[in-house]
PDB file of C-alpha atoms in Angstrom:
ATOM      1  CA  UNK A   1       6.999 -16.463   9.720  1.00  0.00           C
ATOM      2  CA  UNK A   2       4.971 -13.952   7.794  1.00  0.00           C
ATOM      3  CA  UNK A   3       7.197 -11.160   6.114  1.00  0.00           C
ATOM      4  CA  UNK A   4       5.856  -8.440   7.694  1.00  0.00           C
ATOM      5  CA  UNK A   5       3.121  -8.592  10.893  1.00  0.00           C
ATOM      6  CA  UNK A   6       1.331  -6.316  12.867  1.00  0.00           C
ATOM      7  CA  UNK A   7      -1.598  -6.911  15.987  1.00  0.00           C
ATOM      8  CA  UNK A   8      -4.664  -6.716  13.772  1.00  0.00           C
ATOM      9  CA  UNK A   9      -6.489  -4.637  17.078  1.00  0.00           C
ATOM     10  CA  UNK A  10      -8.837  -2.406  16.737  1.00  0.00           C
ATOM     11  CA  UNK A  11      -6.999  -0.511  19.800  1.00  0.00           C
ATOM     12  CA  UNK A  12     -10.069   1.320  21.460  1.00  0.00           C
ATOM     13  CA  UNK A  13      -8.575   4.369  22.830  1.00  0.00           C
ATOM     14  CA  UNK A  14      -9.989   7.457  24.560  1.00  0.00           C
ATOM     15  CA  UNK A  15      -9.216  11.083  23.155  1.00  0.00           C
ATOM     16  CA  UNK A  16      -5.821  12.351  24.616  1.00  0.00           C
ATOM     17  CA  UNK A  17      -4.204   8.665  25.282  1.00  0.00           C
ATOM     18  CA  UNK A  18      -1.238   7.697  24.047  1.00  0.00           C
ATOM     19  CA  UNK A  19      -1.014   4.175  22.182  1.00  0.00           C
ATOM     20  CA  UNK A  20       1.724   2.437  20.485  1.00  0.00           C
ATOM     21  CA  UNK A  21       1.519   0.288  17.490  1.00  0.00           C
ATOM     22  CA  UNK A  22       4.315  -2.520  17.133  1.00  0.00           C
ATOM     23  CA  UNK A  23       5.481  -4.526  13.850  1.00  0.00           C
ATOM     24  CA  UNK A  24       8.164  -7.266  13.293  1.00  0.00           C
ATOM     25  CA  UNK A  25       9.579  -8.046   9.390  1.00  0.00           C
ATOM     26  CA  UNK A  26      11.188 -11.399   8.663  1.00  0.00           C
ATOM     27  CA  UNK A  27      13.769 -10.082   6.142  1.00  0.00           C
ATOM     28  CA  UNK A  28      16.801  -9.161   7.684  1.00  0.00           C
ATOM     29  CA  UNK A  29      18.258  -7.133   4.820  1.00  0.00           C
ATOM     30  CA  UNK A  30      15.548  -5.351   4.608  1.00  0.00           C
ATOM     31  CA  UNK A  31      16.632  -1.485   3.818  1.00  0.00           C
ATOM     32  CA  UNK A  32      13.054   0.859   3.997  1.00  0.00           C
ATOM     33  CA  UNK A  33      10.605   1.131   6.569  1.00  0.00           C
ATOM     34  CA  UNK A  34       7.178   3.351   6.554  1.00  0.00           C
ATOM     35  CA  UNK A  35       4.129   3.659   8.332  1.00  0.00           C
ATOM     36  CA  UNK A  36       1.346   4.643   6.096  1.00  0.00           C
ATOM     37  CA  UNK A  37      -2.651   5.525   7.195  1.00  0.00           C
ATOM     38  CA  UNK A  38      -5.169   4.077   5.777  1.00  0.00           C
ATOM     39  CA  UNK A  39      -9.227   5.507   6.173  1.00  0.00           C
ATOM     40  CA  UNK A  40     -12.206   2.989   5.635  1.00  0.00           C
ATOM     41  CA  UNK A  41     -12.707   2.548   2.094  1.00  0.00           C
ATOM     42  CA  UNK A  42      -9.958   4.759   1.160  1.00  0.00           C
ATOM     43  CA  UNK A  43      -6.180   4.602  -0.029  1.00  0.00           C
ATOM     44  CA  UNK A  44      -3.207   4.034   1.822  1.00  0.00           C
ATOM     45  CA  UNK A  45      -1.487   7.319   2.529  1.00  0.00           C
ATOM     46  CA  UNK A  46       2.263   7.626   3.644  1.00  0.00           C
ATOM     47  CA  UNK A  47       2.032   8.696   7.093  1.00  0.00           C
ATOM     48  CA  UNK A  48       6.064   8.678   7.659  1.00  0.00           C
ATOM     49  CA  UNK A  49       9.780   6.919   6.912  1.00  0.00           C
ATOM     50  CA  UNK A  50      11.263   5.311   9.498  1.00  0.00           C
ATOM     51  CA  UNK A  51      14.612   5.775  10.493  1.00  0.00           C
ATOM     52  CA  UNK A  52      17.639   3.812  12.862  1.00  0.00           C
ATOM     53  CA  UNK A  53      17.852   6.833  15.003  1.00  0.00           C
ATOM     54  CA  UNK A  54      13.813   7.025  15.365  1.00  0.00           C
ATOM     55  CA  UNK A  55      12.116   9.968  14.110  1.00  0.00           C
ATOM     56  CA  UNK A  56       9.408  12.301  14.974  1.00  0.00           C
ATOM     57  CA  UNK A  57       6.356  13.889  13.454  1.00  0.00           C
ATOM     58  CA  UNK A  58       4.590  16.038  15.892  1.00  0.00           C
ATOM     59  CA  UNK A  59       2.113  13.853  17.794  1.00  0.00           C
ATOM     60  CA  UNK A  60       3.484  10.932  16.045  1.00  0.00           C
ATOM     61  CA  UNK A  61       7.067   9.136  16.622  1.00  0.00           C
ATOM     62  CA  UNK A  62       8.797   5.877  15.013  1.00  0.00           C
ATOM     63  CA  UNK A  63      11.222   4.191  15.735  1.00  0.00           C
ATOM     64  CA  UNK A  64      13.440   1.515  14.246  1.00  0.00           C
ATOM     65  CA  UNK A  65      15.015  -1.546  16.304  1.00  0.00           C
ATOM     66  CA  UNK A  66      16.694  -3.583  12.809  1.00  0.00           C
ATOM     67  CA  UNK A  67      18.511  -6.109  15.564  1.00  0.00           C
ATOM     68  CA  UNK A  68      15.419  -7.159  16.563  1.00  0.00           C
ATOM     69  CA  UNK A  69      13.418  -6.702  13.003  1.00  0.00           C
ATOM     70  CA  UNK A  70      10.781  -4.704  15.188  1.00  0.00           C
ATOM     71  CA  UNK A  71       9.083  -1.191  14.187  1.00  0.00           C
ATOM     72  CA  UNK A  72       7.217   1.130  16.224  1.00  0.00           C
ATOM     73  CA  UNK A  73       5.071   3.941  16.075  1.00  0.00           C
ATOM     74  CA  UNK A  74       3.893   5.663  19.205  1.00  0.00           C
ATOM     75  CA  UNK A  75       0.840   8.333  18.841  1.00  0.00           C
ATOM     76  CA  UNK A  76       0.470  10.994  21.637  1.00  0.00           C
ATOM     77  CA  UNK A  77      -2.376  13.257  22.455  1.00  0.00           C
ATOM     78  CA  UNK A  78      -4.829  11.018  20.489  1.00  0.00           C
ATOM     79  CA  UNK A  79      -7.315  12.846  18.366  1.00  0.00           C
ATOM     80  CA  UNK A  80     -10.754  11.459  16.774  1.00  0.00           C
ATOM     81  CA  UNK A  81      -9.279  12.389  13.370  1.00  0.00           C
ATOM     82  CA  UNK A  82      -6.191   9.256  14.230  1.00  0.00           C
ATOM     83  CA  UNK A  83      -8.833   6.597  14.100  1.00  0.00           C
ATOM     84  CA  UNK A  84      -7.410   4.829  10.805  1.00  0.00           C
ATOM     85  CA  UNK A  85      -6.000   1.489   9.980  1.00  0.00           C
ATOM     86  CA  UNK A  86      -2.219   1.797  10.464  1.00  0.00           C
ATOM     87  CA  UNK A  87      -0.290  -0.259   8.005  1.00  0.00           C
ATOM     88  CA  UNK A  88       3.886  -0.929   8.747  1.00  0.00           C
ATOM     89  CA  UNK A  89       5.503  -1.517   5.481  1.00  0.00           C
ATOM     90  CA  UNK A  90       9.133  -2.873   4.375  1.00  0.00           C
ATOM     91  CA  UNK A  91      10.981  -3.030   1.361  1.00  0.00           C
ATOM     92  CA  UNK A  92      11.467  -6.777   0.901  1.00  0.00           C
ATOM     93  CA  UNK A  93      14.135  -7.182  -1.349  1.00  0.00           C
ATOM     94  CA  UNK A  94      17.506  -5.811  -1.502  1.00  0.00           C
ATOM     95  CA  UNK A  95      19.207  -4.599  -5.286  1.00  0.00           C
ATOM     96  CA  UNK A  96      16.450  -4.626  -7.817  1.00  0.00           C
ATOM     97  CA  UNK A  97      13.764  -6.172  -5.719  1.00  0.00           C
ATOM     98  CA  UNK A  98      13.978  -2.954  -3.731  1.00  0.00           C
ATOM     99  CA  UNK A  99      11.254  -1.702  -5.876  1.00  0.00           C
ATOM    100  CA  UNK A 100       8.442  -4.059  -4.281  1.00  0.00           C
ATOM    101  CA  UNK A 101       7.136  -3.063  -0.457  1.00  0.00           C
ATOM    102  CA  UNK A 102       5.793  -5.439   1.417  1.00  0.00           C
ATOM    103  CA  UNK A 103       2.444  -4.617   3.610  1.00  0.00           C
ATOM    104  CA  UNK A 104       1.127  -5.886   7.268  1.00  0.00           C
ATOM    105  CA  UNK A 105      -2.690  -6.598   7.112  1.00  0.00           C
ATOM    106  CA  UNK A 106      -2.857  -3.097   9.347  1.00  0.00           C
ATOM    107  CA  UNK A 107      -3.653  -2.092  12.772  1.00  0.00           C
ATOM    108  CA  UNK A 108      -6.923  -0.543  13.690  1.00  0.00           C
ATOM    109  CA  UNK A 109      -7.028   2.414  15.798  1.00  0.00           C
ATOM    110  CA  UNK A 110     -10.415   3.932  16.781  1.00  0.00           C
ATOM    111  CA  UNK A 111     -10.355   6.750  19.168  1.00  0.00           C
ATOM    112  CA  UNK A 112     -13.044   7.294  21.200  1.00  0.00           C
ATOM    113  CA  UNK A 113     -15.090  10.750  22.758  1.00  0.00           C
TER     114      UNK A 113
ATOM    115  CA  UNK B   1      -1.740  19.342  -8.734  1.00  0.00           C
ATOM    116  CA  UNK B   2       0.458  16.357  -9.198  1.00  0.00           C
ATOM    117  CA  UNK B   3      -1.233  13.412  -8.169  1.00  0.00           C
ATOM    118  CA  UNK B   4      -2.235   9.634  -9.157  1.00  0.00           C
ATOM    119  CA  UNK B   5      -5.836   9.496 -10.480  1.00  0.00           C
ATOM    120  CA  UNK B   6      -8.039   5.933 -11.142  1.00  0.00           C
ATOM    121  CA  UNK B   7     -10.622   5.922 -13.121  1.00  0.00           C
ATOM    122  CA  UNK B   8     -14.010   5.080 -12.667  1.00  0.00           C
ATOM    123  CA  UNK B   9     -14.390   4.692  -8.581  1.00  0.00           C
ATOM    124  CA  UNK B  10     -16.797   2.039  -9.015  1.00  0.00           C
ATOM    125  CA  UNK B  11     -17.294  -0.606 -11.919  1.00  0.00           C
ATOM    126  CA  UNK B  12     -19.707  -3.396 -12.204  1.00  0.00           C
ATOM    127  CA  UNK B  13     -19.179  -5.644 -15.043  1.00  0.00           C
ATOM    128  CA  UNK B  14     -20.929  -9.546 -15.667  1.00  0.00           C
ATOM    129  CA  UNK B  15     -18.842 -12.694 -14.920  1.00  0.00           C
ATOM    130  CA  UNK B  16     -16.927 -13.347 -18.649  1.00  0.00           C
ATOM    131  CA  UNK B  17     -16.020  -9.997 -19.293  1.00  0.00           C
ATOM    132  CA  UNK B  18     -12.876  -8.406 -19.402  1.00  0.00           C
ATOM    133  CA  UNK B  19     -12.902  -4.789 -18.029  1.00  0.00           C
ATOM    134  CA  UNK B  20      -9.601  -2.653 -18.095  1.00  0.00           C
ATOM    135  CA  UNK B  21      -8.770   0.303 -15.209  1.00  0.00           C
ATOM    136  CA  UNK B  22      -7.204   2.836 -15.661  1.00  0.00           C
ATOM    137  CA  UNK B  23      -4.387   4.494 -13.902  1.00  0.00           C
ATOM    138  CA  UNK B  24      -2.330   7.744 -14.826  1.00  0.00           C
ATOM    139  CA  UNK B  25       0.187   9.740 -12.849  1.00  0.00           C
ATOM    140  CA  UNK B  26       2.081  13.180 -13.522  1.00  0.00           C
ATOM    141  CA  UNK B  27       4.250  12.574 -10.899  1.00  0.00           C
ATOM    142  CA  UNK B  28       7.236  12.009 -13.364  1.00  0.00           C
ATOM    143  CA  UNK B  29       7.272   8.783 -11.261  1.00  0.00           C
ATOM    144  CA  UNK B  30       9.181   5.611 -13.159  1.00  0.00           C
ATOM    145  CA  UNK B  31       7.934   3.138 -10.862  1.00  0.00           C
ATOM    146  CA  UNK B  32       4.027   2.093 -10.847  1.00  0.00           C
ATOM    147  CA  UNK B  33       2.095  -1.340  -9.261  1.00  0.00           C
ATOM    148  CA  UNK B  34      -0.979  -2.713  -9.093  1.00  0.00           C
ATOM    149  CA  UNK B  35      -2.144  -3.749  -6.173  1.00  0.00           C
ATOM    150  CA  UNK B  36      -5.440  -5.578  -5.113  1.00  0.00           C
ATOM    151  CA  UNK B  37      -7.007  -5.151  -1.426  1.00  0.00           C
ATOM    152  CA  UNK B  38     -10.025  -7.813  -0.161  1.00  0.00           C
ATOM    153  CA  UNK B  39     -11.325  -6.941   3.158  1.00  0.00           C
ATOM    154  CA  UNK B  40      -9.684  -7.099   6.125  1.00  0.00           C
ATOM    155  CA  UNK B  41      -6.511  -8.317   4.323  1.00  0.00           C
ATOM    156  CA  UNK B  42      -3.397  -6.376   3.219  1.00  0.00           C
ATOM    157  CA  UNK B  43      -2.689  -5.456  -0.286  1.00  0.00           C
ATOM    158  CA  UNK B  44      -1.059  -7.836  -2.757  1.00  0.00           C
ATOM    159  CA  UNK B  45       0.748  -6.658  -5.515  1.00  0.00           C
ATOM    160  CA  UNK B  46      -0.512  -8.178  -8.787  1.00  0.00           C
ATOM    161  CA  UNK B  47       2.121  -6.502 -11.572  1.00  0.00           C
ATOM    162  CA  UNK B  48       4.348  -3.725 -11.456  1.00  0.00           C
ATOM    163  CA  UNK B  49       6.836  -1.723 -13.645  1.00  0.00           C
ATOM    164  CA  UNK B  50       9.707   0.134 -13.269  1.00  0.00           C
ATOM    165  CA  UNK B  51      10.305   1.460 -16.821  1.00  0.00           C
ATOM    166  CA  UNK B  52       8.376   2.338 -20.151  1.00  0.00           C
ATOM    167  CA  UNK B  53       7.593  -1.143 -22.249  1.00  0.00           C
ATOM    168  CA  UNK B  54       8.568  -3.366 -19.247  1.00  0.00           C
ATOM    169  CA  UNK B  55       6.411  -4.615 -16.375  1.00  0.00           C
ATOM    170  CA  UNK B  56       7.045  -8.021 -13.955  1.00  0.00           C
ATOM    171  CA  UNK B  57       4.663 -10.451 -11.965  1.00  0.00           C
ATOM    172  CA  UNK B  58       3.732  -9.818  -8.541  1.00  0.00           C
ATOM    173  CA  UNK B  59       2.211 -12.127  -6.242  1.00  0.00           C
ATOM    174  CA  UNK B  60      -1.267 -12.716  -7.867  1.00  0.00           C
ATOM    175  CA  UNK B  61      -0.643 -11.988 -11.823  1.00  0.00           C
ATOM    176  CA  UNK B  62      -3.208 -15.037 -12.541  1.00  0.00           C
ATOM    177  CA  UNK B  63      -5.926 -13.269 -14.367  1.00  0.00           C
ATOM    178  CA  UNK B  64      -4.764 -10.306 -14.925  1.00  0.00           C
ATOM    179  CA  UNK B  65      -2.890  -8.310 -17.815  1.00  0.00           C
ATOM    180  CA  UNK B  66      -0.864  -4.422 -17.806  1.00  0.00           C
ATOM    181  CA  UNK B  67       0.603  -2.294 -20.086  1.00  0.00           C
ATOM    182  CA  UNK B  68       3.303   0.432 -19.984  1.00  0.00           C
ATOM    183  CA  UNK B  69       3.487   2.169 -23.105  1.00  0.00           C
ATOM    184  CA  UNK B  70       3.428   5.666 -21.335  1.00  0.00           C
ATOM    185  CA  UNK B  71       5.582   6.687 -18.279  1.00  0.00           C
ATOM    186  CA  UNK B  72       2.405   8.583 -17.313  1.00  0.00           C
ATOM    187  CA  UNK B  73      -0.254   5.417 -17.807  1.00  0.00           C
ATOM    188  CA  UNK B  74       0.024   2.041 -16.496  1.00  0.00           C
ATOM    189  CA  UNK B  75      -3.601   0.604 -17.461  1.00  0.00           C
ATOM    190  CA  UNK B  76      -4.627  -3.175 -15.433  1.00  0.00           C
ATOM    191  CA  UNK B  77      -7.145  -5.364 -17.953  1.00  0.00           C
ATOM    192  CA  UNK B  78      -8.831  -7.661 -14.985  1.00  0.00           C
ATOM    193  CA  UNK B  79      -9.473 -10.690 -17.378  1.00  0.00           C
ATOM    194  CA  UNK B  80     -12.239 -13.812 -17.531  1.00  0.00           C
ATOM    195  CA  UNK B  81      -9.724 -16.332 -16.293  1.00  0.00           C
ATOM    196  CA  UNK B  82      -9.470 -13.726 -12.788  1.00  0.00           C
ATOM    197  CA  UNK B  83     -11.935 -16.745 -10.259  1.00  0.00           C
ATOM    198  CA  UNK B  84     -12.528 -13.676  -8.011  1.00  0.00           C
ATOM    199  CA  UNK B  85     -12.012 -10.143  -9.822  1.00  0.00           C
ATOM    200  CA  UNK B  86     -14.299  -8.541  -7.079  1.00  0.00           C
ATOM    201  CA  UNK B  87     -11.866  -6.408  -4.910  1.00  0.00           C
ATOM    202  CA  UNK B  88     -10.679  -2.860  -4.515  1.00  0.00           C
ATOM    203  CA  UNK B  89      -7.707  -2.146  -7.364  1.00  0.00           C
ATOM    204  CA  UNK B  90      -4.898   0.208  -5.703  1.00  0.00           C
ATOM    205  CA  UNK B  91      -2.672   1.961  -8.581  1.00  0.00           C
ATOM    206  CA  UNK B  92       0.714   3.306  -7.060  1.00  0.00           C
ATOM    207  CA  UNK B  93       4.017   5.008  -8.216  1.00  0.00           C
ATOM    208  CA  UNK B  94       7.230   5.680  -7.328  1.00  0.00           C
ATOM    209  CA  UNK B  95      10.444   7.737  -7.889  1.00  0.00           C
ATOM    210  CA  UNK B  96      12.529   4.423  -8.563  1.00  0.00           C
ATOM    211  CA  UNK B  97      15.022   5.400  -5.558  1.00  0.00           C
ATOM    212  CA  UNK B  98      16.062   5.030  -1.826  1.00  0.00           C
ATOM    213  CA  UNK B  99      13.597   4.723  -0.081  1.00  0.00           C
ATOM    214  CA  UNK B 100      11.033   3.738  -2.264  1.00  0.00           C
ATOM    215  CA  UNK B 101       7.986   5.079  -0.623  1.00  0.00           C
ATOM    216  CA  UNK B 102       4.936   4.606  -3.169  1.00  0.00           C
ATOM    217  CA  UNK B 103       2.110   6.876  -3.444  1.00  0.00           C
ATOM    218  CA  UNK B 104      -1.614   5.637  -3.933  1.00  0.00           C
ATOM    219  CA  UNK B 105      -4.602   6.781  -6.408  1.00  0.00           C
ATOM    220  CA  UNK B 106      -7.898   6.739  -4.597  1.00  0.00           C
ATOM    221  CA  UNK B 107      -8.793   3.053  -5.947  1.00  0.00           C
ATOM    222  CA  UNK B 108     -11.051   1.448  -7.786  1.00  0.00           C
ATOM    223  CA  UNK B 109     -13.928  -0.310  -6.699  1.00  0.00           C
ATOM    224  CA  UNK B 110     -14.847  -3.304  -8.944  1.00  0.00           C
ATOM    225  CA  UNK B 111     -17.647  -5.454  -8.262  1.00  0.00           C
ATOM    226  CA  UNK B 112     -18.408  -8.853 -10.601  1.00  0.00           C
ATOM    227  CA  UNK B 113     -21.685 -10.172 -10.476  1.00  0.00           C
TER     228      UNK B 113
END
């Protein structure tokens, strides 16, 4: 089982749907949990943490199920500007290994007019 | 501004050289990586260090050489024996603590030819 995977996509979506992104990680002790954006040809930005009690970013909300090792990130009100490859990362390692994140390959979102 | 900053955006260098990037932060971050990105794939870490004057092996270290002589500067030497140096180089730091979220310079583009 790969550590960390994601549906590759692309999601075609039209402006003002809502799409959800899912991502399962194979290490169970796992402790940190992000979503971070990343443009064509650009760096990875952190888009958000996610949390066991799910959190919430305006348009954008993540959740956390660690039971099932499965992450989420739901994006309302879709814009142009969301089209971006979403990456779901996890620290891999617990102690000093917690320095190293792992990365999915990314999920490609374009939003369409 | 506090930020990450790679240096140059693009390099082309012959097969048989050695070619050195360079990465600086004034983030006051301890932790910095290297990672390396080939398209459509996720980012592999290559070194990484979490304190002045000591760095560890990531994934790919073949090829490759760092230093960390500076908490700010955390150069990456992409050497002769790298098979296939051509890639985009992602520099990143961290705080060092829960919940490790890393934060990206804009990348380097390195093409060998």
């Amino acid at each position: 089982r790969k550590e960390v995977e994601q549906d590759p996509g692309p999601f075609n979506v039209p402006e003002g749907a809502t799409v959800a992104f899912n991502c399962t990680y194979s290490n169970s002790a796992s402790q940190s949990f992000f979503w971070y954006r990343q443009d064509c040809r650009k760096e990875p930005k952190l888009l958000m943490s996610v949390y066991s009690s799910g959190n919430e970013d305006g348009r954008f909300t993540a959740q956390l199920n660690r039971a099932s090792q499965y992450i989420s990130l739901l994006i309302r009100d879709s814009k142009l500007s969301d089209s971006a490859t979403y990456l779901c990362v996890v620290n891999s390692l617990p102690g000093a290994g917690s320095y190293q994140l792992t990365f999915g390959k990314g999920t490609k979102l374009s939003v369409i007019p | 501004d506090g930020g990450i900053t790679q240096s140059p955006k693009y390099l082309f260098r012959k097969e048989g050289q050695n070619v050195t990037l360079s990465c600086e932060q004034n983030l006051n971050h301890d932790a910095m990586y290297w990672y390396r990105q080939d398209p459509g794939q996720g980012l592999r870490l290559i070194y990484y260090s979490q304190i002045v004057n000591d760095f560890q092996k990531g994934d790919i270290a073949e090829g490759y050489s760092v230093s960390r002589e500076k908490k700010e500067s955390f150069p990456l030497t992409v050497t002769s024996a790298q098979k296939n140096p051509t890639a985009f180089y992602l520099c990143a730091s961290a705080k060092g603590n829960f919940p490790y979220e890393q934060y990206f310079g804009p990348g380097t583009r390195l093409t060998v030819t």
